[in-house]
Amino acid sequence: MILVDLFEVASLLPAEWKKECASVTRELEQASTDDERDRLLKDHSDLWREVKEKLSEASHGKCWYCESKNTRSDNAVDHYRPKGKVAEDANHSGYWWLAFDYQNYRYACTYCNSRRRHAESGSAGGKQDHFPLAVGSFRAYGPNDSVDCEEPLLLDPCSVLDVSIVWYDEEGKLALNTSMVLTDPLAMSRIDSSRVILHLDHPYTVRERKRIYLKIISLCKRADRIYKSILMGNPDLRIEYKEQLAELAQFMTRSAEYSAVARCAVRGFREASLTAKILCEAPL
Ligand SMILES: [Zn+2]
């Protein structure tokens, strides 16, 4: 998970589209029954589908939650706060007033967004209408309640604090960035809830993350050997070393699939590898 900048998203969305969303939101606020609101949500659902490609553009085509590209999958516009109902609260009618607010949209792959079960491992997940909060947290029930007072347990790719607590270990699994644990007392609960509900440790994803992690360590070791040869009197290898650094940097750029995994691998290896240390210092 890497940060998705909502200011960038806002800059990509057409002004006319925003006006239409504001108009439908006013209609929703004036509706007097849940049925009337449900009808408005259904009648105008094209509005959020219309901007799916813009949301995808903001993340280089990657799912905002898991960084998968899944180019053959029909990704969706997820409502971070569910629009129609909340699985954890039977008395909640959903965060309908945010249904047409782009700040509540998250571009999500099918695995993160919809219920899926991996037959072989039994692992299951998918966000659907889930939006758990910390025990005792305030929950917003209408447009006059501030969602900023809520303590969500699902990690938000649009929050700097949330993406900073995410780590990936050498097995390719989601973990807690222990250096950030003091910034959020709920950090571990949030990692665990997100792992299950967003299905972030789906076996396919874990396997791919592990492959990238191992590849990074291998490339760093190779680059270190080349650097050592340069120091021992082989200056001709400087070009090769630069090429090796460039290849490693490709894995870490924002557009690369699972770039956060590559960054964790490099950061975890920086004490043992000069190449990893250089990559950590480089503003990629
Ligand atoms: Zn995903």
PDB file of C-alpha atoms and ligand atoms in Angstrom:
ATOM      1  CA  MET A   1       0.000   0.000   0.000  1.00  0.00           C
ATOM      2  CA  ILE A   2       1.369   3.378  -1.003  1.00  0.00           C
ATOM      3  CA  LEU A   3      -0.122   6.822  -0.559  1.00  0.00           C
ATOM      4  CA  VAL A   4      -2.716   7.937  -3.098  1.00  0.00           C
ATOM      5  CA  ASP A   5      -2.928  11.716  -3.189  1.00  0.00           C
ATOM      6  CA  LEU A   6      -6.550  12.900  -3.117  1.00  0.00           C
ATOM      7  CA  PHE A   7      -5.457  16.355  -4.339  1.00  0.00           C
ATOM      8  CA  GLU A   8      -4.145  14.672  -7.467  1.00  0.00           C
ATOM      9  CA  VAL A   9      -7.418  12.755  -7.790  1.00  0.00           C
ATOM     10  CA  ALA A  10      -9.353  16.032  -7.445  1.00  0.00           C
ATOM     11  CA  SER A  11      -7.277  17.614 -10.197  1.00  0.00           C
ATOM     12  CA  LEU A  12      -8.203  14.774 -12.572  1.00  0.00           C
ATOM     13  CA  LEU A  13     -11.971  15.006 -12.073  1.00  0.00           C
ATOM     14  CA  PRO A  14     -14.078  17.207 -14.401  1.00  0.00           C
ATOM     15  CA  ALA A  15     -15.787  20.263 -12.830  1.00  0.00           C
ATOM     16  CA  GLU A  16     -19.122  19.332 -14.425  1.00  0.00           C
ATOM     17  CA  TRP A  17     -18.975  15.898 -12.840  1.00  0.00           C
ATOM     18  CA  LYS A  18     -18.347  17.444  -9.402  1.00  0.00           C
ATOM     19  CA  LYS A  19     -21.360  19.761  -9.895  1.00  0.00           C
ATOM     20  CA  GLU A  20     -23.607  16.854 -10.770  1.00  0.00           C
ATOM     21  CA  CYS A  21     -22.406  14.949  -7.697  1.00  0.00           C
ATOM     22  CA  ALA A  22     -23.157  17.942  -5.480  1.00  0.00           C
ATOM     23  CA  SER A  23     -26.644  18.150  -6.966  1.00  0.00           C
ATOM     24  CA  VAL A  24     -27.428  14.447  -6.345  1.00  0.00           C
ATOM     25  CA  THR A  25     -26.041  14.741  -2.803  1.00  0.00           C
ATOM     26  CA  ARG A  26     -28.512  17.588  -2.145  1.00  0.00           C
ATOM     27  CA  GLU A  27     -31.333  15.349  -3.398  1.00  0.00           C
ATOM     28  CA  LEU A  28     -30.161  12.583  -1.066  1.00  0.00           C
ATOM     29  CA  GLU A  29     -30.183  14.976   1.878  1.00  0.00           C
ATOM     30  CA  GLN A  30     -33.753  15.988   1.056  1.00  0.00           C
ATOM     31  CA  ALA A  31     -34.986  12.387   0.698  1.00  0.00           C
ATOM     32  CA  SER A  32     -37.117  11.333   3.653  1.00  0.00           C
ATOM     33  CA  THR A  33     -36.914   7.524   3.509  1.00  0.00           C
ATOM     34  CA  ASP A  34     -34.201   4.876   3.050  1.00  0.00           C
ATOM     35  CA  ASP A  35     -36.083   3.560  -0.007  1.00  0.00           C
ATOM     36  CA  GLU A  36     -35.994   6.977  -1.647  1.00  0.00           C
ATOM     37  CA  ARG A  37     -32.257   7.237  -0.965  1.00  0.00           C
ATOM     38  CA  ASP A  38     -31.650   3.720  -2.296  1.00  0.00           C
ATOM     39  CA  ARG A  39     -33.434   4.654  -5.511  1.00  0.00           C
ATOM     40  CA  LEU A  40     -31.293   7.797  -5.908  1.00  0.00           C
ATOM     41  CA  LEU A  41     -28.104   5.793  -5.298  1.00  0.00           C
ATOM     42  CA  LYS A  42     -29.155   3.241  -7.906  1.00  0.00           C
ATOM     43  CA  ASP A  43     -30.318   5.808 -10.461  1.00  0.00           C
ATOM     44  CA  HIS A  44     -27.042   7.729 -10.287  1.00  0.00           C
ATOM     45  CA  SER A  45     -24.534   4.893  -9.809  1.00  0.00           C
ATOM     46  CA  ASP A  46     -23.066   5.685 -13.229  1.00  0.00           C
ATOM     47  CA  LEU A  47     -21.544   8.797 -11.679  1.00  0.00           C
ATOM     48  CA  TRP A  48     -18.903   6.937  -9.691  1.00  0.00           C
ATOM     49  CA  ARG A  49     -18.357   4.421 -12.486  1.00  0.00           C
ATOM     50  CA  GLU A  50     -17.663   7.331 -14.865  1.00  0.00           C
ATOM     51  CA  VAL A  51     -14.543   8.316 -12.922  1.00  0.00           C
ATOM     52  CA  LYS A  52     -13.079   4.831 -12.482  1.00  0.00           C
ATOM     53  CA  GLU A  53     -10.411   5.423 -15.104  1.00  0.00           C
ATOM     54  CA  LYS A  54      -9.400   8.705 -13.454  1.00  0.00           C
ATOM     55  CA  LEU A  55      -8.977   6.932 -10.118  1.00  0.00           C
ATOM     56  CA  SER A  56      -6.942   4.260 -11.863  1.00  0.00           C
ATOM     57  CA  GLU A  57      -4.773   6.951 -13.444  1.00  0.00           C
ATOM     58  CA  ALA A  58      -3.930   8.350  -9.993  1.00  0.00           C
ATOM     59  CA  SER A  59      -2.398   5.003  -9.000  1.00  0.00           C
ATOM     60  CA  HIS A  60      -0.880   3.941 -12.342  1.00  0.00           C
ATOM     61  CA  GLY A  61      -3.598   1.310 -12.737  1.00  0.00           C
ATOM     62  CA  LYS A  62      -2.925  -0.322  -9.362  1.00  0.00           C
ATOM     63  CA  CYS A  63      -5.480  -1.258  -6.711  1.00  0.00           C
ATOM     64  CA  TRP A  64      -5.196   1.385  -3.978  1.00  0.00           C
ATOM     65  CA  TYR A  65      -5.333  -1.219  -1.216  1.00  0.00           C
ATOM     66  CA  CYS A  66      -3.006  -3.965  -2.449  1.00  0.00           C
ATOM     67  CA  GLU A  67      -1.013  -2.402  -5.355  1.00  0.00           C
ATOM     68  CA  SER A  68      -1.973  -5.221  -7.728  1.00  0.00           C
ATOM     69  CA  LYS A  69      -2.438  -4.310 -11.376  1.00  0.00           C
ATOM     70  CA  ASN A  70      -4.733  -7.216 -12.302  1.00  0.00           C
ATOM     71  CA  THR A  71      -4.951  -5.916 -15.845  1.00  0.00           C
ATOM     72  CA  ARG A  72      -7.477  -8.589 -16.849  1.00  0.00           C
ATOM     73  CA  SER A  73      -9.763  -7.912 -13.887  1.00  0.00           C
ATOM     74  CA  ASP A  74     -12.655  -5.460 -13.941  1.00  0.00           C
ATOM     75  CA  ASN A  75     -11.662  -3.304 -10.974  1.00  0.00           C
ATOM     76  CA  ALA A  76     -14.260  -1.253  -9.126  1.00  0.00           C
ATOM     77  CA  VAL A  77     -14.805   2.063  -7.390  1.00  0.00           C
ATOM     78  CA  ASP A  78     -15.043   1.111  -3.738  1.00  0.00           C
ATOM     79  CA  HIS A  79     -16.742   3.415  -1.248  1.00  0.00           C
ATOM     80  CA  TYR A  80     -14.309   3.437   1.704  1.00  0.00           C
ATOM     81  CA  ARG A  81     -17.298   4.181   3.945  1.00  0.00           C
ATOM     82  CA  PRO A  82     -20.017   1.915   2.489  1.00  0.00           C
ATOM     83  CA  LYS A  83     -22.858   3.848   0.866  1.00  0.00           C
ATOM     84  CA  GLY A  84     -25.871   1.547   1.449  1.00  0.00           C
ATOM     85  CA  LYS A  85     -25.340  -0.353   4.695  1.00  0.00           C
ATOM     86  CA  VAL A  86     -22.640  -1.234   7.230  1.00  0.00           C
ATOM     87  CA  ALA A  87     -21.999  -4.908   7.923  1.00  0.00           C
ATOM     88  CA  GLU A  88     -20.891  -4.208  11.513  1.00  0.00           C
ATOM     89  CA  ASP A  89     -23.945  -2.107  12.443  1.00  0.00           C
ATOM     90  CA  ALA A  90     -27.453  -3.350  11.598  1.00  0.00           C
ATOM     91  CA  ASN A  91     -28.955   0.026  12.541  1.00  0.00           C
ATOM     92  CA  HIS A  92     -26.817   1.941  10.060  1.00  0.00           C
ATOM     93  CA  SER A  93     -28.267   2.994   6.686  1.00  0.00           C
ATOM     94  CA  GLY A  94     -24.824   3.411   5.173  1.00  0.00           C
ATOM     95  CA  TYR A  95     -22.795   6.559   4.593  1.00  0.00           C
ATOM     96  CA  TRP A  96     -25.184   7.602   1.783  1.00  0.00           C
ATOM     97  CA  TRP A  97     -24.195  11.270   2.060  1.00  0.00           C
ATOM     98  CA  LEU A  98     -20.672  10.305   0.909  1.00  0.00           C
ATOM     99  CA  ALA A  99     -21.841   8.194  -2.058  1.00  0.00           C
ATOM    100  CA  PHE A 100     -20.998  10.968  -4.529  1.00  0.00           C
ATOM    101  CA  ASP A 101     -18.001  12.402  -2.676  1.00  0.00           C
ATOM    102  CA  TYR A 102     -14.798  11.472  -4.525  1.00  0.00           C
ATOM    103  CA  GLN A 103     -12.877  11.640  -1.230  1.00  0.00           C
ATOM    104  CA  ASN A 104     -14.718   8.465  -0.242  1.00  0.00           C
ATOM    105  CA  TYR A 105     -13.733   6.597  -3.427  1.00  0.00           C
ATOM    106  CA  ARG A 106     -10.975   3.991  -3.504  1.00  0.00           C
ATOM    107  CA  TYR A 107      -9.987   2.192  -6.717  1.00  0.00           C
ATOM    108  CA  ALA A 108     -10.059  -1.487  -5.739  1.00  0.00           C
ATOM    109  CA  CYS A 109      -9.365  -4.850  -7.326  1.00  0.00           C
ATOM    110  CA  THR A 110     -11.919  -7.659  -7.196  1.00  0.00           C
ATOM    111  CA  TYR A 111      -9.987  -9.485  -4.458  1.00  0.00           C
ATOM    112  CA  CYS A 112      -9.998  -6.468  -2.113  1.00  0.00           C
ATOM    113  CA  ASN A 113     -13.520  -5.337  -2.948  1.00  0.00           C
ATOM    114  CA  SER A 114     -15.621  -8.499  -3.345  1.00  0.00           C
ATOM    115  CA  ARG A 115     -16.000 -11.624  -1.245  1.00  0.00           C
ATOM    116  CA  ARG A 116     -13.611 -14.309  -2.521  1.00  0.00           C
ATOM    117  CA  ARG A 117     -12.425 -17.621  -1.106  1.00  0.00           C
ATOM    118  CA  HIS A 118      -9.205 -19.343  -2.119  1.00  0.00           C
ATOM    119  CA  ALA A 119     -10.219 -23.020  -2.249  1.00  0.00           C
ATOM    120  CA  GLU A 120      -6.793 -24.544  -1.624  1.00  0.00           C
ATOM    121  CA  SER A 121      -5.816 -22.507   1.446  1.00  0.00           C
ATOM    122  CA  GLY A 122      -9.318 -21.658   2.689  1.00  0.00           C
ATOM    123  CA  SER A 123      -8.280 -18.029   2.930  1.00  0.00           C
ATOM    124  CA  ALA A 124     -11.223 -15.678   2.374  1.00  0.00           C
ATOM    125  CA  GLY A 125     -11.964 -11.961   2.385  1.00  0.00           C
ATOM    126  CA  GLY A 126     -13.263  -8.978   0.452  1.00  0.00           C
ATOM    127  CA  LYS A 127     -14.491  -5.643   1.764  1.00  0.00           C
ATOM    128  CA  GLN A 128     -18.097  -5.448   0.517  1.00  0.00           C
ATOM    129  CA  ASP A 129     -20.076  -3.435   3.119  1.00  0.00           C
ATOM    130  CA  HIS A 130     -17.602  -3.828   5.965  1.00  0.00           C
ATOM    131  CA  PHE A 131     -16.455  -0.784   7.864  1.00  0.00           C
ATOM    132  CA  PRO A 132     -15.375  -1.789  11.382  1.00  0.00           C
ATOM    133  CA  LEU A 133     -14.426   0.835  13.945  1.00  0.00           C
ATOM    134  CA  ALA A 134     -12.328   0.565  17.082  1.00  0.00           C
ATOM    135  CA  VAL A 135     -14.214  -0.513  20.215  1.00  0.00           C
ATOM    136  CA  GLY A 136     -15.892   2.544  21.731  1.00  0.00           C
ATOM    137  CA  SER A 137     -15.372   4.706  18.653  1.00  0.00           C
ATOM    138  CA  PHE A 138     -17.911   7.325  17.668  1.00  0.00           C
ATOM    139  CA  ARG A 139     -19.767   6.400  14.471  1.00  0.00           C
ATOM    140  CA  ALA A 140     -21.295   8.928  12.061  1.00  0.00           C
ATOM    141  CA  TYR A 141     -24.930   8.275  11.105  1.00  0.00           C
ATOM    142  CA  GLY A 142     -25.702  11.303   8.974  1.00  0.00           C
ATOM    143  CA  PRO A 143     -24.247  14.308   7.144  1.00  0.00           C
ATOM    144  CA  ASN A 144     -24.199  16.381  10.344  1.00  0.00           C
ATOM    145  CA  ASP A 145     -21.911  13.876  12.097  1.00  0.00           C
ATOM    146  CA  SER A 146     -18.175  14.269  11.527  1.00  0.00           C
ATOM    147  CA  VAL A 147     -16.527  11.170  10.063  1.00  0.00           C
ATOM    148  CA  ASP A 148     -13.201  12.614  11.243  1.00  0.00           C
ATOM    149  CA  CYS A 149     -14.209  11.619  14.786  1.00  0.00           C
ATOM    150  CA  GLU A 150     -14.397   7.948  13.799  1.00  0.00           C
ATOM    151  CA  GLU A 151     -11.551   5.488  14.416  1.00  0.00           C
ATOM    152  CA  PRO A 152     -11.696   3.139  11.392  1.00  0.00           C
ATOM    153  CA  LEU A 153      -9.969  -0.225  11.593  1.00  0.00           C
ATOM    154  CA  LEU A 154      -9.529  -0.464   7.823  1.00  0.00           C
ATOM    155  CA  LEU A 155      -6.291   1.020   6.542  1.00  0.00           C
ATOM    156  CA  ASP A 156      -6.808   3.946   4.224  1.00  0.00           C
ATOM    157  CA  PRO A 157      -4.424   4.346   1.252  1.00  0.00           C
ATOM    158  CA  CYS A 158      -5.239   8.082   1.242  1.00  0.00           C
ATOM    159  CA  SER A 159      -3.859   8.599   4.765  1.00  0.00           C
ATOM    160  CA  VAL A 160      -0.142   9.251   5.272  1.00  0.00           C
ATOM    161  CA  LEU A 161      -0.344   7.851   8.798  1.00  0.00           C
ATOM    162  CA  ASP A 162      -2.029   4.646   7.624  1.00  0.00           C
ATOM    163  CA  VAL A 163       0.418   3.838   4.845  1.00  0.00           C
ATOM    164  CA  SER A 164       3.327   4.558   7.196  1.00  0.00           C
ATOM    165  CA  ILE A 165       2.356   1.728   9.578  1.00  0.00           C
ATOM    166  CA  VAL A 166       2.321  -0.886   6.798  1.00  0.00           C
ATOM    167  CA  TRP A 167       5.268  -3.239   6.337  1.00  0.00           C
ATOM    168  CA  TYR A 168       5.838  -6.362   4.237  1.00  0.00           C
ATOM    169  CA  ASP A 169       8.040  -9.142   5.570  1.00  0.00           C
ATOM    170  CA  GLU A 170      10.402 -11.465   3.685  1.00  0.00           C
ATOM    171  CA  GLU A 171       7.619 -14.052   3.342  1.00  0.00           C
ATOM    172  CA  GLY A 172       5.558 -11.504   1.413  1.00  0.00           C
ATOM    173  CA  LYS A 173       3.014 -11.035   4.190  1.00  0.00           C
ATOM    174  CA  LEU A 174       1.485  -7.830   5.485  1.00  0.00           C
ATOM    175  CA  ALA A 175       3.075  -6.774   8.765  1.00  0.00           C
ATOM    176  CA  LEU A 176       3.349  -3.844  11.136  1.00  0.00           C
ATOM    177  CA  ASN A 177       6.076  -1.254  10.619  1.00  0.00           C
ATOM    178  CA  THR A 178       7.378  -1.522  14.169  1.00  0.00           C
ATOM    179  CA  SER A 179       9.221   1.801  13.968  1.00  0.00           C
ATOM    180  CA  MET A 180       5.823   3.525  13.674  1.00  0.00           C
ATOM    181  CA  VAL A 181       3.957   1.630  16.381  1.00  0.00           C
ATOM    182  CA  LEU A 182       3.925   4.579  18.795  1.00  0.00           C
ATOM    183  CA  THR A 183       2.100   6.812  16.305  1.00  0.00           C
ATOM    184  CA  ASP A 184      -1.031   4.672  16.452  1.00  0.00           C
ATOM    185  CA  PRO A 185      -1.987   2.532  19.462  1.00  0.00           C
ATOM    186  CA  LEU A 186      -4.477   0.687  17.234  1.00  0.00           C
ATOM    187  CA  ALA A 187      -1.863  -0.046  14.561  1.00  0.00           C
ATOM    188  CA  MET A 188      -1.741  -3.823  15.049  1.00  0.00           C
ATOM    189  CA  SER A 189      -5.547  -4.162  15.182  1.00  0.00           C
ATOM    190  CA  ARG A 190      -5.805  -2.108  12.026  1.00  0.00           C
ATOM    191  CA  ILE A 191      -3.243  -4.265  10.217  1.00  0.00           C
ATOM    192  CA  ASP A 192      -5.034  -7.449  11.318  1.00  0.00           C
ATOM    193  CA  SER A 193      -8.524  -6.203  10.425  1.00  0.00           C
ATOM    194  CA  SER A 194      -7.366  -4.980   7.018  1.00  0.00           C
ATOM    195  CA  ARG A 195      -5.504  -8.218   6.326  1.00  0.00           C
ATOM    196  CA  VAL A 196      -8.739 -10.188   6.787  1.00  0.00           C
ATOM    197  CA  ILE A 197     -11.408  -7.848   5.426  1.00  0.00           C
ATOM    198  CA  LEU A 198      -9.419  -6.631   2.405  1.00  0.00           C
ATOM    199  CA  HIS A 199      -7.961 -10.116   1.858  1.00  0.00           C
ATOM    200  CA  LEU A 200      -4.522  -8.513   1.664  1.00  0.00           C
ATOM    201  CA  ASP A 201      -2.681 -11.780   2.288  1.00  0.00           C
ATOM    202  CA  HIS A 202      -4.376 -13.703  -0.521  1.00  0.00           C
ATOM    203  CA  PRO A 203      -2.005 -16.557  -1.462  1.00  0.00           C
ATOM    204  CA  TYR A 204      -1.439 -15.214  -5.011  1.00  0.00           C
ATOM    205  CA  THR A 205      -0.518 -11.776  -3.675  1.00  0.00           C
ATOM    206  CA  VAL A 206       1.749 -13.169  -0.955  1.00  0.00           C
ATOM    207  CA  ARG A 207       3.564 -15.320  -3.519  1.00  0.00           C
ATOM    208  CA  GLU A 208       4.153 -12.356  -5.818  1.00  0.00           C
ATOM    209  CA  ARG A 209       5.310 -10.113  -2.952  1.00  0.00           C
ATOM    210  CA  LYS A 210       7.766 -12.775  -1.788  1.00  0.00           C
ATOM    211  CA  ARG A 211       9.135 -13.111  -5.335  1.00  0.00           C
ATOM    212  CA  ILE A 212       9.777  -9.355  -5.476  1.00  0.00           C
ATOM    213  CA  TYR A 213      11.314  -9.308  -1.994  1.00  0.00           C
ATOM    214  CA  LEU A 214      13.767 -12.087  -2.890  1.00  0.00           C
ATOM    215  CA  LYS A 215      14.561 -10.486  -6.254  1.00  0.00           C
ATOM    216  CA  ILE A 216      15.446  -7.183  -4.560  1.00  0.00           C
ATOM    217  CA  ILE A 217      17.780  -8.849  -2.058  1.00  0.00           C
ATOM    218  CA  SER A 218      19.437 -10.829  -4.843  1.00  0.00           C
ATOM    219  CA  LEU A 219      19.925  -7.724  -7.026  1.00  0.00           C
ATOM    220  CA  CYS A 220      21.325  -5.766  -4.073  1.00  0.00           C
ATOM    221  CA  LYS A 221      23.842  -8.514  -3.307  1.00  0.00           C
ATOM    222  CA  ARG A 222      24.904  -8.663  -6.952  1.00  0.00           C
ATOM    223  CA  ALA A 223      25.286  -4.883  -7.077  1.00  0.00           C
ATOM    224  CA  ASP A 224      27.365  -4.939  -3.885  1.00  0.00           C
ATOM    225  CA  ARG A 225      29.726  -7.469  -5.487  1.00  0.00           C
ATOM    226  CA  ILE A 226      30.107  -5.225  -8.547  1.00  0.00           C
ATOM    227  CA  TYR A 227      30.820  -2.226  -6.309  1.00  0.00           C
ATOM    228  CA  LYS A 228      33.463  -4.218  -4.448  1.00  0.00           C
ATOM    229  CA  SER A 229      35.130  -5.055  -7.769  1.00  0.00           C
ATOM    230  CA  ILE A 230      35.166  -1.360  -8.682  1.00  0.00           C
ATOM    231  CA  LEU A 231      36.926  -0.556  -5.407  1.00  0.00           C
ATOM    232  CA  MET A 232      39.440  -3.326  -6.115  1.00  0.00           C
ATOM    233  CA  GLY A 233      40.519  -1.663  -9.349  1.00  0.00           C
ATOM    234  CA  ASN A 234      37.890  -2.392 -12.024  1.00  0.00           C
ATOM    235  CA  PRO A 235      36.517   1.081 -12.899  1.00  0.00           C
ATOM    236  CA  ASP A 236      34.997  -0.297 -16.130  1.00  0.00           C
ATOM    237  CA  LEU A 237      32.297  -1.869 -13.985  1.00  0.00           C
ATOM    238  CA  ARG A 238      30.899   1.556 -13.004  1.00  0.00           C
ATOM    239  CA  ILE A 239      28.418   1.480 -15.889  1.00  0.00           C
ATOM    240  CA  GLU A 240      27.237  -1.963 -14.868  1.00  0.00           C
ATOM    241  CA  TYR A 241      26.762  -0.762 -11.288  1.00  0.00           C
ATOM    242  CA  LYS A 242      24.689   2.206 -12.461  1.00  0.00           C
ATOM    243  CA  GLU A 243      22.550  -0.110 -14.571  1.00  0.00           C
ATOM    244  CA  GLN A 244      22.037  -2.380 -11.584  1.00  0.00           C
ATOM    245  CA  LEU A 245      20.932   0.577  -9.442  1.00  0.00           C
ATOM    246  CA  ALA A 246      18.551   1.696 -12.193  1.00  0.00           C
ATOM    247  CA  GLU A 247      17.012  -1.772 -12.383  1.00  0.00           C
ATOM    248  CA  LEU A 248      16.478  -1.821  -8.627  1.00  0.00           C
ATOM    249  CA  ALA A 249      14.977   1.670  -8.673  1.00  0.00           C
ATOM    250  CA  GLN A 250      12.417   0.484 -11.245  1.00  0.00           C
ATOM    251  CA  PHE A 251      10.934  -1.841  -8.633  1.00  0.00           C
ATOM    252  CA  MET A 252      10.569   1.062  -6.193  1.00  0.00           C
ATOM    253  CA  THR A 253       8.943   3.695  -8.404  1.00  0.00           C
ATOM    254  CA  ARG A 254       5.336   4.610  -7.686  1.00  0.00           C
ATOM    255  CA  SER A 255       4.152   3.055 -10.939  1.00  0.00           C
ATOM    256  CA  ALA A 256       5.652  -0.385 -10.200  1.00  0.00           C
ATOM    257  CA  GLU A 257       3.378  -3.162  -8.969  1.00  0.00           C
ATOM    258  CA  TYR A 258       3.994  -3.862  -5.247  1.00  0.00           C
ATOM    259  CA  SER A 259       6.485  -0.978  -5.013  1.00  0.00           C
ATOM    260  CA  ALA A 260       5.915  -0.839  -1.231  1.00  0.00           C
ATOM    261  CA  VAL A 261       7.276  -4.400  -0.964  1.00  0.00           C
ATOM    262  CA  ALA A 262      10.419  -3.420  -2.866  1.00  0.00           C
ATOM    263  CA  ARG A 263      10.840  -0.422  -0.569  1.00  0.00           C
ATOM    264  CA  CYS A 264      10.470  -2.589   2.548  1.00  0.00           C
ATOM    265  CA  ALA A 265      13.006  -5.096   1.202  1.00  0.00           C
ATOM    266  CA  VAL A 266      15.519  -2.331   0.519  1.00  0.00           C
ATOM    267  CA  ARG A 267      14.936  -0.622   3.871  1.00  0.00           C
ATOM    268  CA  GLY A 268      15.236  -3.922   5.714  1.00  0.00           C
ATOM    269  CA  PHE A 269      18.522  -4.685   3.968  1.00  0.00           C
ATOM    270  CA  ARG A 270      20.161  -1.253   4.222  1.00  0.00           C
ATOM    271  CA  GLU A 271      22.395  -2.062   7.205  1.00  0.00           C
ATOM    272  CA  ALA A 272      23.911  -5.017   5.337  1.00  0.00           C
ATOM    273  CA  SER A 273      24.124  -3.576   1.849  1.00  0.00           C
ATOM    274  CA  LEU A 274      25.651  -0.373   0.516  1.00  0.00           C
ATOM    275  CA  THR A 275      23.429  -0.614  -2.555  1.00  0.00           C
ATOM    276  CA  ALA A 276      20.301  -0.829  -0.394  1.00  0.00           C
ATOM    277  CA  LYS A 277      21.534   2.147   1.631  1.00  0.00           C
ATOM    278  CA  ILE A 278      22.013   4.221  -1.550  1.00  0.00           C
ATOM    279  CA  LEU A 279      18.493   3.326  -2.721  1.00  0.00           C
ATOM    280  CA  CYS A 280      17.034   4.319   0.663  1.00  0.00           C
ATOM    281  CA  GLU A 281      18.666   7.732   0.398  1.00  0.00           C
ATOM    282  CA  ALA A 282      17.630   8.334  -3.216  1.00  0.00           C
ATOM    283  CA  PRO A 283      14.421  10.397  -3.570  1.00  0.00           C
ATOM    284  CA  LEU A 284      12.684   8.051  -5.992  1.00  0.00           C
TER     285      LEU A 284
HETATM  286 ZN    ZN B   1      -6.535  -5.065  -4.257  1.00  0.00          ZN
END
